[in-house]
Tab-separated table of C-alpha atoms and ligand atoms in Angstrom:
chain	number	residue	atom	x	y	z
A	1	UNK	CA	11.844	34.641	8.136
A	2	UNK	CA	8.020	34.711	8.537
A	3	UNK	CA	6.390	33.799	11.851
A	4	UNK	CA	4.009	30.775	11.225
A	5	UNK	CA	0.376	30.806	12.500
A	6	UNK	CA	1.156	30.519	16.212
A	7	UNK	CA	3.816	33.166	16.229
A	8	UNK	CA	6.656	30.809	16.250
A	9	UNK	CA	9.141	30.742	13.648
A	10	UNK	CA	9.469	27.408	11.823
A	11	UNK	CA	12.367	26.926	9.569
A	12	UNK	CA	13.764	23.665	8.697
A	13	UNK	CA	15.794	22.707	5.464
A	14	UNK	CA	15.268	19.321	4.246
A	15	UNK	CA	16.370	16.961	1.437
A	16	UNK	CA	12.733	17.117	0.491
A	17	UNK	CA	11.802	20.642	-0.692
A	18	UNK	CA	8.658	19.988	-2.515
A	19	UNK	CA	6.007	21.219	-0.292
A	20	UNK	CA	7.458	24.331	1.137
A	21	UNK	CA	6.074	27.758	0.519
A	22	UNK	CA	8.891	30.202	-0.049
A	23	UNK	CA	8.732	33.280	2.132
A	24	UNK	CA	11.621	35.719	0.793
A	25	UNK	CA	13.575	32.928	-0.271
A	26	UNK	CA	13.414	31.040	2.820
A	27	UNK	CA	11.996	27.565	2.998
A	28	UNK	CA	9.441	27.290	5.925
A	29	UNK	CA	7.942	24.456	7.360
A	30	UNK	CA	5.451	24.704	10.284
A	31	UNK	CA	7.189	24.592	13.681
A	32	UNK	CA	4.706	21.958	15.202
A	33	UNK	CA	5.444	19.738	12.258
A	34	UNK	CA	9.130	19.936	12.289
A	35	UNK	CA	9.170	19.262	16.127
A	36	UNK	CA	6.977	16.023	15.501
A	37	UNK	CA	9.560	14.793	12.821
A	38	UNK	CA	12.489	15.496	15.216
A	39	UNK	CA	10.775	13.708	17.925
A	40	UNK	CA	9.752	10.723	15.688
A	41	UNK	CA	13.429	10.222	14.726
A	42	UNK	CA	14.376	10.214	18.310
A	43	UNK	CA	11.765	7.946	19.524
A	44	UNK	CA	11.898	5.293	16.678
A	45	UNK	CA	15.644	4.610	16.121
A	46	UNK	CA	16.370	1.665	13.879
A	47	UNK	CA	12.880	2.188	11.983
A	48	UNK	CA	13.931	3.918	8.673
A	49	UNK	CA	10.840	2.785	6.656
A	50	UNK	CA	8.518	4.025	9.382
A	51	UNK	CA	10.318	7.350	9.621
A	52	UNK	CA	10.494	7.634	5.770
A	53	UNK	CA	6.645	7.233	5.403
A	54	UNK	CA	5.546	9.328	8.427
A	55	UNK	CA	8.041	12.236	7.381
A	56	UNK	CA	6.590	12.186	3.844
A	57	UNK	CA	3.142	12.656	5.265
A	58	UNK	CA	3.908	15.108	7.993
A	59	UNK	CA	5.814	17.353	5.516
A	60	UNK	CA	2.777	17.732	3.381
A	61	UNK	CA	0.602	18.462	6.383
A	62	UNK	CA	2.523	21.656	7.140
A	63	UNK	CA	0.059	23.666	5.138
A	64	UNK	CA	-2.891	22.093	6.854
A	65	UNK	CA	-1.752	22.801	10.435
A	66	UNK	CA	-0.749	26.346	9.287
A	67	UNK	CA	-4.205	27.013	8.193
A	68	UNK	CA	-6.036	25.350	11.112
A	69	UNK	CA	-4.544	25.452	14.572
A	70	UNK	CA	-7.058	22.933	16.067
A	71	UNK	CA	-4.805	20.043	14.987
A	72	UNK	CA	-1.950	21.274	17.185
A	73	UNK	CA	-4.425	22.161	19.999
A	74	UNK	CA	-5.765	18.583	20.160
A	75	UNK	CA	-2.331	16.979	19.654
A	76	UNK	CA	-3.409	15.309	16.632
A	77	UNK	CA	0.205	14.812	14.939
A	78	UNK	CA	1.846	13.281	18.109
A	79	UNK	CA	-1.196	10.919	18.385
A	80	UNK	CA	-1.458	9.978	14.807
A	81	UNK	CA	2.127	8.873	14.386
A	82	UNK	CA	1.838	6.519	17.503
A	83	UNK	CA	0.158	3.152	16.813
A	84	UNK	CA	-2.659	2.537	19.223
A	85	UNK	CA	-1.227	-0.939	19.852
A	86	UNK	CA	1.619	-3.020	18.552
A	87	UNK	CA	1.442	-6.631	19.227
A	88	UNK	CA	4.495	-8.933	18.965
A	89	UNK	CA	4.526	-12.497	19.426
A	90	UNK	CA	6.386	-15.734	19.056
A	91	UNK	CA	5.275	-18.128	16.091
A	92	UNK	CA	6.826	-21.764	16.702
A	93	UNK	CA	6.224	-24.386	13.999
A	94	UNK	CA	7.811	-27.621	12.837
A	95	UNK	CA	8.958	-28.393	9.333
A	96	UNK	CA	8.299	-31.615	7.552
A	97	UNK	CA	11.192	-33.166	9.281
A	98	UNK	CA	10.131	-32.550	12.762
A	99	UNK	CA	12.486	-29.497	13.207
A	100	UNK	CA	11.381	-26.701	15.132
A	101	UNK	CA	11.567	-23.032	13.875
A	102	UNK	CA	10.627	-19.780	15.542
A	103	UNK	CA	9.293	-16.755	13.658
A	104	UNK	CA	8.211	-13.589	14.992
A	105	UNK	CA	4.652	-12.457	14.342
A	106	UNK	CA	3.251	-8.738	14.514
A	107	UNK	CA	0.057	-6.834	14.284
A	108	UNK	CA	0.228	-3.098	14.473
A	109	UNK	CA	-3.305	-1.829	15.196
A	110	UNK	CA	-2.458	1.824	14.139
A	111	UNK	CA	-5.662	3.890	13.934
A	112	UNK	CA	-9.177	3.036	14.675
A	113	UNK	CA	-10.753	6.541	14.523
A	114	UNK	CA	-12.839	5.716	11.591
A	115	UNK	CA	-13.453	1.994	11.811
A	116	UNK	CA	-12.098	-1.268	12.887
A	117	UNK	CA	-8.365	-1.722	12.163
A	118	UNK	CA	-7.960	-2.982	8.682
A	119	UNK	CA	-5.011	-4.037	6.506
A	120	UNK	CA	-3.126	-6.902	5.148
A	121	UNK	CA	-0.759	-9.630	6.509
A	122	UNK	CA	2.759	-9.826	4.943
A	123	UNK	CA	5.016	-12.905	5.132
A	124	UNK	CA	8.617	-12.084	4.032
A	125	UNK	CA	12.055	-12.247	5.415
A	126	UNK	CA	12.220	-8.331	5.268
A	127	UNK	CA	9.386	-8.039	7.708
A	128	UNK	CA	10.203	-6.232	10.884
A	129	UNK	CA	8.612	-3.615	13.301
A	130	UNK	CA	9.673	-0.684	11.179
A	131	UNK	CA	8.238	-2.234	7.975
A	132	UNK	CA	4.864	-3.215	9.947
A	133	UNK	CA	4.702	0.458	11.167
A	134	UNK	CA	5.270	2.128	7.890
A	135	UNK	CA	2.540	-0.119	6.320
A	136	UNK	CA	0.097	0.358	9.074
A	137	UNK	CA	0.627	4.157	8.889
A	138	UNK	CA	0.154	4.352	5.211
A	139	UNK	CA	-2.977	2.065	5.484
A	140	UNK	CA	-4.657	4.349	7.975
A	141	UNK	CA	-4.666	7.349	5.312
A	142	UNK	CA	-5.372	4.926	2.259
A	143	UNK	CA	-8.229	3.421	4.126
A	144	UNK	CA	-9.627	6.925	4.862
A	145	UNK	CA	-9.231	7.898	1.122
A	146	UNK	CA	-11.595	4.939	0.122
A	147	UNK	CA	-14.354	6.686	2.056
A	148	UNK	CA	-15.300	3.339	3.696
A	149	UNK	CA	-15.441	2.957	7.454
A	150	UNK	CA	-11.882	1.252	7.974
A	151	UNK	CA	-9.228	2.144	10.369
A	152	UNK	CA	-5.541	1.176	9.681
A	153	UNK	CA	-3.570	-1.733	10.623
A	154	UNK	CA	-0.835	-4.182	9.406
A	155	UNK	CA	0.491	-7.466	10.260
A	156	UNK	CA	2.863	-10.241	9.341
A	157	UNK	CA	5.885	-12.299	10.004
A	158	UNK	CA	9.529	-12.703	8.913
A	159	UNK	CA	8.478	-16.219	7.705
A	160	UNK	CA	9.809	-16.835	4.209
A	161	UNK	CA	7.104	-18.955	2.166
A	162	UNK	CA	9.721	-19.659	-0.527
A	163	UNK	CA	10.460	-23.281	-0.615
A	164	UNK	CA	8.220	-24.312	1.920
A	165	UNK	CA	5.745	-27.215	1.504
A	166	UNK	CA	2.013	-26.675	1.663
A	167	UNK	CA	1.773	-28.593	5.015
A	168	UNK	CA	4.628	-26.448	6.426
A	169	UNK	CA	2.812	-23.345	5.388
A	170	UNK	CA	-0.311	-24.592	6.909
A	171	UNK	CA	1.162	-25.401	10.250
A	172	UNK	CA	2.845	-21.863	10.065
A	173	UNK	CA	-0.423	-20.101	9.528
A	174	UNK	CA	-2.146	-22.209	12.252
A	175	UNK	CA	0.481	-21.376	14.764
A	176	UNK	CA	0.395	-17.621	13.740
A	177	UNK	CA	-3.361	-17.582	14.528
A	178	UNK	CA	-3.117	-19.328	17.682
A	179	UNK	CA	-1.893	-16.019	19.021
A	180	UNK	CA	-3.442	-13.554	16.627
A	181	UNK	CA	-7.012	-14.846	17.052
A	182	UNK	CA	-7.402	-13.011	20.738
A	183	UNK	CA	-6.593	-9.669	19.078
A	184	UNK	CA	-8.970	-9.553	15.922
A	185	UNK	CA	-12.554	-9.775	15.116
A	186	UNK	CA	-15.031	-8.492	12.490
A	187	UNK	CA	-15.649	-5.243	14.510
A	188	UNK	CA	-12.188	-5.160	16.086
A	189	UNK	CA	-9.477	-5.836	13.182
A	190	UNK	CA	-9.992	-7.430	9.997
A	191	UNK	CA	-6.800	-8.707	8.362
A	192	UNK	CA	-6.185	-9.581	4.682
A	193	UNK	CA	-3.423	-10.613	2.385
A	194	UNK	CA	-0.226	-8.944	1.336
A	195	UNK	CA	3.109	-10.050	-0.011
A	196	UNK	CA	3.514	-13.807	0.701
A	197	UNK	CA	-0.261	-14.103	1.811
A	198	UNK	CA	-2.716	-15.161	-0.738
A	199	UNK	CA	-6.072	-17.085	-0.811
A	200	UNK	CA	-4.266	-20.279	0.407
A	201	UNK	CA	-2.785	-18.794	3.574
A	202	UNK	CA	-5.841	-16.693	4.219
A	203	UNK	CA	-7.809	-19.984	4.126
A	204	UNK	CA	-5.379	-21.737	6.732
A	205	UNK	CA	-5.625	-18.771	9.030
A	206	UNK	CA	-9.382	-18.209	8.671
A	207	UNK	CA	-9.967	-21.914	9.313
A	208	UNK	CA	-7.893	-21.935	12.491
A	209	UNK	CA	-9.524	-18.551	13.692
A	210	UNK	CA	-12.995	-20.207	13.153
A	211	UNK	CA	-11.963	-23.322	14.914
A	212	UNK	CA	-10.686	-21.404	17.918
A	213	UNK	CA	-13.552	-18.958	18.476
A	214	UNK	CA	-16.340	-21.436	17.107
A	215	UNK	CA	-18.047	-18.712	15.041
A	216	UNK	CA	-18.121	-18.130	11.200
A	217	UNK	CA	-17.528	-14.545	10.880
A	218	UNK	CA	-16.043	-11.956	8.270
A	219	UNK	CA	-12.807	-11.693	10.230
A	220	UNK	CA	-10.620	-11.744	7.019
A	221	UNK	CA	-11.017	-10.404	3.634
A	222	UNK	CA	-9.478	-11.970	0.489
A	223	UNK	CA	-11.446	-15.090	1.377
A	224	UNK	CA	-12.333	-17.823	-0.997
A	225	UNK	CA	-15.563	-17.029	-2.974
A	226	UNK	CA	-17.356	-20.309	-1.451
A	227	UNK	CA	-16.598	-19.218	2.211
A	228	UNK	CA	-17.422	-15.523	2.054
A	229	UNK	CA	-15.011	-13.952	-0.369
A	230	UNK	CA	-15.904	-11.180	-2.687
A	231	UNK	CA	-16.033	-11.316	-6.549
A	232	UNK	CA	-13.180	-9.044	-7.955
A	233	UNK	CA	-11.002	-9.046	-4.922
A	234	UNK	CA	-7.858	-10.790	-6.430
A	235	UNK	CA	-8.151	-8.315	-9.429
A	236	UNK	CA	-9.028	-5.262	-7.280
A	237	UNK	CA	-5.635	-3.669	-6.537
A	238	UNK	CA	-4.458	-3.830	-10.048
A	239	UNK	CA	-7.875	-2.894	-11.607
A	240	UNK	CA	-8.423	-0.009	-9.254
A	241	UNK	CA	-4.768	1.332	-9.914
A	242	UNK	CA	-5.506	1.181	-13.594
A	243	UNK	CA	-8.804	3.061	-13.091
A	244	UNK	CA	-6.919	5.632	-11.192
A	245	UNK	CA	-4.414	6.125	-13.970
A	246	UNK	CA	-7.108	6.352	-16.367
A	247	UNK	CA	-8.431	9.325	-14.426
A	248	UNK	CA	-5.043	11.045	-14.218
A	249	UNK	CA	-4.606	10.688	-18.022
A	250	UNK	CA	-7.961	12.038	-18.514
A	251	UNK	CA	-6.875	15.276	-17.052
A	252	UNK	CA	-4.402	15.522	-19.823
A	253	UNK	CA	-6.763	14.638	-22.394
A	254	UNK	CA	-5.174	11.176	-22.863
A	255	UNK	CA	-6.117	7.604	-22.589
A	256	UNK	CA	-4.226	4.192	-22.152
A	257	UNK	CA	-4.825	3.500	-25.859
A	258	UNK	CA	-1.510	2.689	-27.608
A	259	UNK	CA	0.511	3.545	-24.377
A	260	UNK	CA	3.410	1.548	-23.371
A	261	UNK	CA	3.778	0.683	-19.658
A	262	UNK	CA	6.750	-0.645	-17.658
A	263	UNK	CA	5.598	-2.808	-14.702
A	264	UNK	CA	7.802	-4.275	-11.951
A	265	UNK	CA	6.843	-7.498	-10.037
A	266	UNK	CA	4.584	-10.370	-11.327
A	267	UNK	CA	2.460	-11.111	-8.342
A	268	UNK	CA	-1.142	-10.547	-7.623
A	269	UNK	CA	-0.999	-6.882	-8.105
A	270	UNK	CA	1.074	-6.804	-11.289
A	271	UNK	CA	-1.309	-9.488	-12.519
A	272	UNK	CA	-4.336	-7.239	-12.093
A	273	UNK	CA	-2.600	-4.220	-13.732
A	274	UNK	CA	-1.496	-6.146	-16.779
A	275	UNK	CA	-4.921	-7.476	-17.469
A	276	UNK	CA	-6.511	-4.124	-17.111
A	277	UNK	CA	-4.078	-2.048	-18.956
A	278	UNK	CA	-4.436	-4.693	-21.914
A	279	UNK	CA	-8.149	-4.290	-21.710
A	280	UNK	CA	-7.974	-0.511	-22.148
A	281	UNK	CA	-5.748	-0.823	-25.230
A	282	UNK	CA	-2.371	-0.328	-23.424
A	283	UNK	CA	0.685	-2.522	-23.579
A	284	UNK	CA	2.701	-3.722	-20.585
A	285	UNK	CA	6.339	-4.540	-21.844
A	286	UNK	CA	8.105	-5.556	-18.655
A	287	UNK	CA	7.467	-7.485	-15.490
A	288	UNK	CA	10.130	-8.352	-12.976
A	289	UNK	CA	11.252	-10.455	-9.950
A	290	UNK	CA	14.187	-10.563	-7.689
A	291	UNK	CA	16.290	-12.147	-10.374
A	292	UNK	CA	15.793	-9.433	-12.930
A	293	UNK	CA	13.309	-8.361	-15.590
A	294	UNK	CA	11.799	-9.583	-18.784
A	295	UNK	CA	11.156	-7.250	-21.819
A	296	UNK	CA	8.165	-8.514	-24.124
A	297	UNK	CA	8.075	-6.153	-27.078
A	298	UNK	CA	4.638	-7.634	-28.025
A	299	UNK	CA	3.439	-6.901	-24.621
A	300	UNK	CA	2.319	-9.183	-21.682
A	301	UNK	CA	-1.017	-9.408	-23.384
A	302	UNK	CA	-3.542	-12.379	-24.033
A	303	UNK	CA	-4.868	-15.075	-21.738
A	304	UNK	CA	-1.991	-17.319	-22.081
A	305	UNK	CA	0.630	-15.030	-20.668
A	306	UNK	CA	-1.638	-13.502	-17.967
A	307	UNK	CA	-2.440	-17.174	-16.804
A	308	UNK	CA	1.147	-17.947	-16.769
A	309	UNK	CA	1.897	-15.036	-14.282
A	310	UNK	CA	-0.338	-16.986	-11.960
A	311	UNK	CA	1.508	-20.255	-12.472
A	312	UNK	CA	4.812	-18.358	-11.893
A	313	UNK	CA	3.310	-17.147	-8.566
A	314	UNK	CA	1.999	-20.574	-7.536
A	315	UNK	CA	5.294	-22.293	-8.329
A	316	UNK	CA	6.877	-20.533	-5.396
A	317	UNK	CA	10.297	-20.171	-7.410
A	318	UNK	CA	9.910	-16.248	-7.375
A	319	UNK	CA	11.834	-16.005	-10.895
A	320	UNK	CA	10.963	-13.728	-13.638
A	321	UNK	CA	13.159	-15.618	-16.033
A	322	UNK	CA	10.648	-18.287	-16.184
A	323	UNK	CA	8.486	-16.122	-18.568
A	324	UNK	CA	11.391	-15.328	-20.739
A	325	UNK	CA	12.174	-18.941	-21.085
A	326	UNK	CA	8.794	-19.778	-21.767
A	327	UNK	CA	7.807	-16.974	-24.261
A	328	UNK	CA	11.479	-16.490	-25.721
A	329	UNK	CA	11.688	-12.852	-24.845
A	330	UNK	CA	14.512	-10.693	-23.503
A	331	UNK	CA	15.628	-11.227	-19.844
A	332	UNK	CA	17.838	-8.901	-18.036
A	333	UNK	CA	19.483	-10.487	-15.143
A	334	UNK	CA	19.897	-8.533	-11.821
A	335	UNK	CA	18.230	-5.436	-13.421
A	336	UNK	CA	15.191	-3.398	-12.756
A	337	UNK	CA	12.922	-2.341	-15.613
A	338	UNK	CA	13.312	1.505	-15.165
A	339	UNK	CA	15.479	2.279	-18.115
A	340	UNK	CA	13.202	0.906	-20.874
A	341	UNK	CA	11.373	3.210	-23.069
A	342	UNK	CA	7.774	3.597	-21.789
A	343	UNK	CA	5.107	6.190	-21.545
A	344	UNK	CA	3.886	5.041	-17.999
A	345	UNK	CA	5.685	3.329	-15.122
A	346	UNK	CA	3.674	1.325	-12.628
A	347	UNK	CA	5.922	-0.062	-9.792
A	348	UNK	CA	4.060	-3.082	-8.530
A	349	UNK	CA	6.655	-4.904	-6.423
A	350	UNK	CA	7.530	-3.579	-2.972
A	351	UNK	CA	8.900	-0.694	-0.861
A	352	UNK	CA	11.998	1.417	-2.089
A	353	UNK	CA	12.208	-0.449	-5.288
A	354	UNK	CA	12.820	2.777	-7.359
A	355	UNK	CA	15.906	4.726	-6.114
A	356	UNK	CA	17.238	8.061	-7.183
A	357	UNK	CA	19.168	6.624	-10.184
A	358	UNK	CA	16.092	4.588	-11.405
A	359	UNK	CA	14.089	7.730	-11.243
A	360	UNK	CA	16.576	9.622	-13.267
A	361	UNK	CA	16.604	6.847	-15.753
A	362	UNK	CA	12.781	6.751	-15.965
A	363	UNK	CA	12.664	10.525	-16.728
A	364	UNK	CA	15.404	10.356	-19.191
A	365	UNK	CA	13.559	7.393	-20.986
A	366	UNK	CA	10.653	9.684	-21.804
A	367	UNK	CA	8.288	8.522	-19.299
A	368	UNK	CA	5.350	10.792	-18.853
A	369	UNK	CA	3.483	9.394	-15.806
A	370	UNK	CA	4.401	7.465	-12.764
A	371	UNK	CA	1.629	5.660	-10.867
A	372	UNK	CA	2.737	3.947	-7.761
A	373	UNK	CA	0.956	0.670	-7.132
A	374	UNK	CA	3.096	-1.027	-4.531
A	375	UNK	CA	3.176	0.553	-1.050
A	376	UNK	CA	5.800	3.420	-0.961
A	377	UNK	CA	7.940	2.067	-3.869
A	378	UNK	CA	10.024	5.209	-4.240
A	379	UNK	CA	12.688	6.382	-1.998
A	380	UNK	CA	12.366	9.938	-0.801
A	381	UNK	CA	15.229	10.869	-3.131
A	382	UNK	CA	13.481	9.254	-6.065
A	383	UNK	CA	10.126	11.139	-5.242
A	384	UNK	CA	11.961	14.382	-5.359
A	385	UNK	CA	13.586	13.683	-8.919
A	386	UNK	CA	10.047	12.589	-10.181
A	387	UNK	CA	8.367	15.674	-8.702
A	388	UNK	CA	10.866	18.102	-9.946
A	389	UNK	CA	10.760	16.543	-13.440
A	390	UNK	CA	6.952	17.518	-13.419
A	391	UNK	CA	5.600	14.334	-14.671
A	392	UNK	CA	2.428	13.213	-13.743
A	393	UNK	CA	2.647	11.375	-10.361
A	394	UNK	CA	0.368	9.612	-8.085
A	395	UNK	CA	1.290	7.958	-4.695
A	396	UNK	CA	0.634	4.345	-3.791
A	397	UNK	CA	-1.706	5.260	-0.865
A	398	UNK	CA	-4.257	6.570	-3.467
A	399	UNK	CA	-3.695	4.587	-6.559
A	400	UNK	CA	-3.523	1.098	-4.718
A	401	UNK	CA	-6.541	1.711	-2.540
A	402	UNK	CA	-8.796	-0.507	-4.699
A	403	UNK	CA	-7.504	-3.623	-2.854
A	404	UNK	CA	-8.650	-2.621	0.397
A	405	UNK	CA	-11.541	-0.721	-1.111
A	406	UNK	CA	-12.781	-4.115	-2.347
A	407	UNK	CA	-12.066	-5.500	0.976
A	408	UNK	CA	-14.445	-2.965	2.321
A	409	UNK	CA	-16.949	-4.088	-0.111
A	410	UNK	CA	-16.314	-7.814	1.091
A	411	UNK	CA	-16.922	-6.772	4.753
A	412	UNK	CA	-20.227	-5.036	3.607
A	413	UNK	CA	-21.220	-8.383	1.699
A	414	UNK	CA	-20.442	-10.411	4.655
A	415	UNK	CA	-22.540	-8.250	7.065
A	416	UNK	CA	-25.587	-8.575	4.676
A	417	UNK	CA	-24.689	-12.460	4.285
A	418	UNK	CA	-24.934	-12.083	0.402
A	419	UNK	CA	-22.690	-11.791	-2.624
A	420	UNK	CA	-22.762	-9.263	-5.339
A	421	UNK	CA	-22.065	-10.048	-8.947
A	422	UNK	CA	-18.701	-9.337	-10.490
A	423	UNK	CA	-20.170	-6.347	-12.552
A	424	UNK	CA	-21.580	-4.768	-9.359
A	425	UNK	CA	-18.342	-4.911	-7.348
A	426	UNK	CA	-16.382	-3.821	-10.386
A	427	UNK	CA	-18.672	-0.788	-10.766
A	428	UNK	CA	-18.408	0.183	-7.125
A	429	UNK	CA	-14.614	-0.325	-7.206
A	430	UNK	CA	-14.529	1.910	-10.151
A	431	UNK	CA	-16.556	4.585	-8.333
A	432	UNK	CA	-14.221	4.434	-5.335
A	433	UNK	CA	-11.235	5.061	-7.458
A	434	UNK	CA	-12.881	8.041	-9.230
A	435	UNK	CA	-13.795	9.544	-5.997
A	436	UNK	CA	-10.329	9.097	-4.567
A	437	UNK	CA	-8.945	10.796	-7.618
A	438	UNK	CA	-11.196	13.589	-6.994
A	439	UNK	CA	-10.584	13.935	-3.419
A	440	UNK	CA	-6.637	14.061	-4.084
A	441	UNK	CA	-7.279	16.787	-6.593
A	442	UNK	CA	-9.610	18.831	-4.616
A	443	UNK	CA	-7.330	18.734	-1.542
A	444	UNK	CA	-4.362	19.773	-3.749
A	445	UNK	CA	-6.239	22.588	-5.295
A	446	UNK	CA	-7.424	23.728	-1.890
A	447	UNK	CA	-3.868	23.787	-0.069
A	448	UNK	CA	-1.567	24.055	-3.016
A	449	UNK	CA	-3.373	26.176	-5.409
A	450	UNK	CA	-3.035	23.472	-8.233
A	451	UNK	CA	-4.752	20.336	-8.626
A	452	UNK	CA	-2.102	17.818	-9.701
A	453	UNK	CA	-0.048	17.495	-6.496
A	454	UNK	CA	-1.524	14.032	-5.937
A	455	UNK	CA	1.041	13.261	-3.203
A	456	UNK	CA	0.105	16.135	-1.047
A	457	UNK	CA	-3.593	15.844	-1.955
A	458	UNK	CA	-3.707	12.148	-1.092
A	459	UNK	CA	-1.923	12.953	2.335
A	460	UNK	CA	-4.282	15.961	3.217
A	461	UNK	CA	-7.568	14.284	2.189
A	462	UNK	CA	-6.683	11.004	4.018
A	463	UNK	CA	-5.468	12.805	7.027
A	464	UNK	CA	-8.458	15.283	7.503
A	465	UNK	CA	-11.047	12.635	7.818
A	466	UNK	CA	-9.176	10.550	10.437
A	467	UNK	CA	-7.800	13.815	12.444
A	468	UNK	CA	-11.414	15.221	12.677
A	469	UNK	CA	-12.758	11.913	13.973
A	470	UNK	CA	-10.112	11.719	16.559
A	471	UNK	CA	-10.894	15.176	17.765
A	472	UNK	CA	-14.755	14.298	17.984
A	473	UNK	CA	-13.844	11.319	20.034
A	474	UNK	CA	-11.617	12.979	22.656
A	475	UNK	CA	-8.167	12.347	24.146
A	476	UNK	CA	-8.047	8.544	23.719
B	10	2IT	O1	-1.645	-2.794	1.092
B	10	2IT	C1	-2.823	-3.089	1.180
B	10	2IT	O2	-3.799	-2.137	1.026
B	10	2IT	C2	-3.237	-4.502	1.242
B	10	2IT	N1	-2.338	-5.316	1.468
B	10	2IT	C3	-4.675	-4.717	1.325
B	10	2IT	C4	-5.209	-4.817	2.685
B	10	2IT	C5	-6.586	-5.205	2.752
B	10	2IT	O3	-7.092	-5.151	3.871
B	10	2IT	O4	-7.366	-5.565	1.766
């Protein structure tokens, strides 16, 4: 056993072995880090998603705190895993029949060291404090990677938009905002959309906010273009992820030309990916929903199919089978698309959608590259399989940062009271993704001695900017 930098001996065996340096066959993790992980588990019982996201980041920071004792001296890890503020509130609303319902609303304001809290709002039955905290935590590092001045936050509700009328959705959004408005503002906290929250819901929430505070200000991103939104924001997450993928492929002298891509989900993010992959000469052969996945051997390519994905979303039916019925392609009920033959996999649906068996199936099918587009789509066990397989692998917090990156550009445009043309936004988005890719590789090279540990590189590069800002700002 070898002492760590502070003379202590930190040894901890974990299911996740990927970041440990081996000293005489022992797997060593920094003792400060292992202590933080233990405390985190004790302090947050019943929050598996949050513990998963935080553990994954903390484990890759072992090498950073080994090298630089200031992070322990200033208590950075204990502070960075604790949200600055978590707000939980009642959201009562009436359905079209006059019946009263109560949902729970959340806003987790995780970290404001480098800018106002920034992050989406999710409406889904699976929303709870654990999910909000995992997303807010991830957002902090992701936003840091964009190089724009945005802190991390996330919000939402366990409200299920499926099967609700437009009037019901509007009343819900207004009630949600009747509480949230007092906690947000253009220099305080700037929400956006996420699962279940698109331009329509943002419109209803923004409208109510404006009415309550009697000011027109850039308090949301993802707004409609006519009332302060940015060009390209709807496309940004999917386009950005595909630009990131392009950079990854370039390091192997490859391009998207002729590549087959398996995609999950059919929402806003998958929609952007499908378009950009097609433009760059690749072919997306699957999309999926909660009911199963479709396999389109000719590719989800061309305006009609891409447009139909929007219709599927707008219908509120949440069914992938509609695509198979419309275009006469294969539908695999109750299955996920990870067994199909593909060169590249891009999970675009939700957290933990790829488990250990899915990961094994992907590797077996000959997949050469996995680019996460959803937030934390892989379980820790699935990550281990993918990392050990040695395939090219990027984490969501780097690859999907184009969404919030474009949100940052929307904030800039709002502050300037002007709009940029699509080409200008797209060019800036592309620049942001190339820069994130470089940051990941540089940090990976510096701390792991090899440049393609994107998971570790993203965590370290995202962390250092926030941590150093926290040190500068004192114990707050
Ligand atoms: O997960 C995400 O990065 C988002 N839902 C977008 C957040 C934002 O503020 O644009």
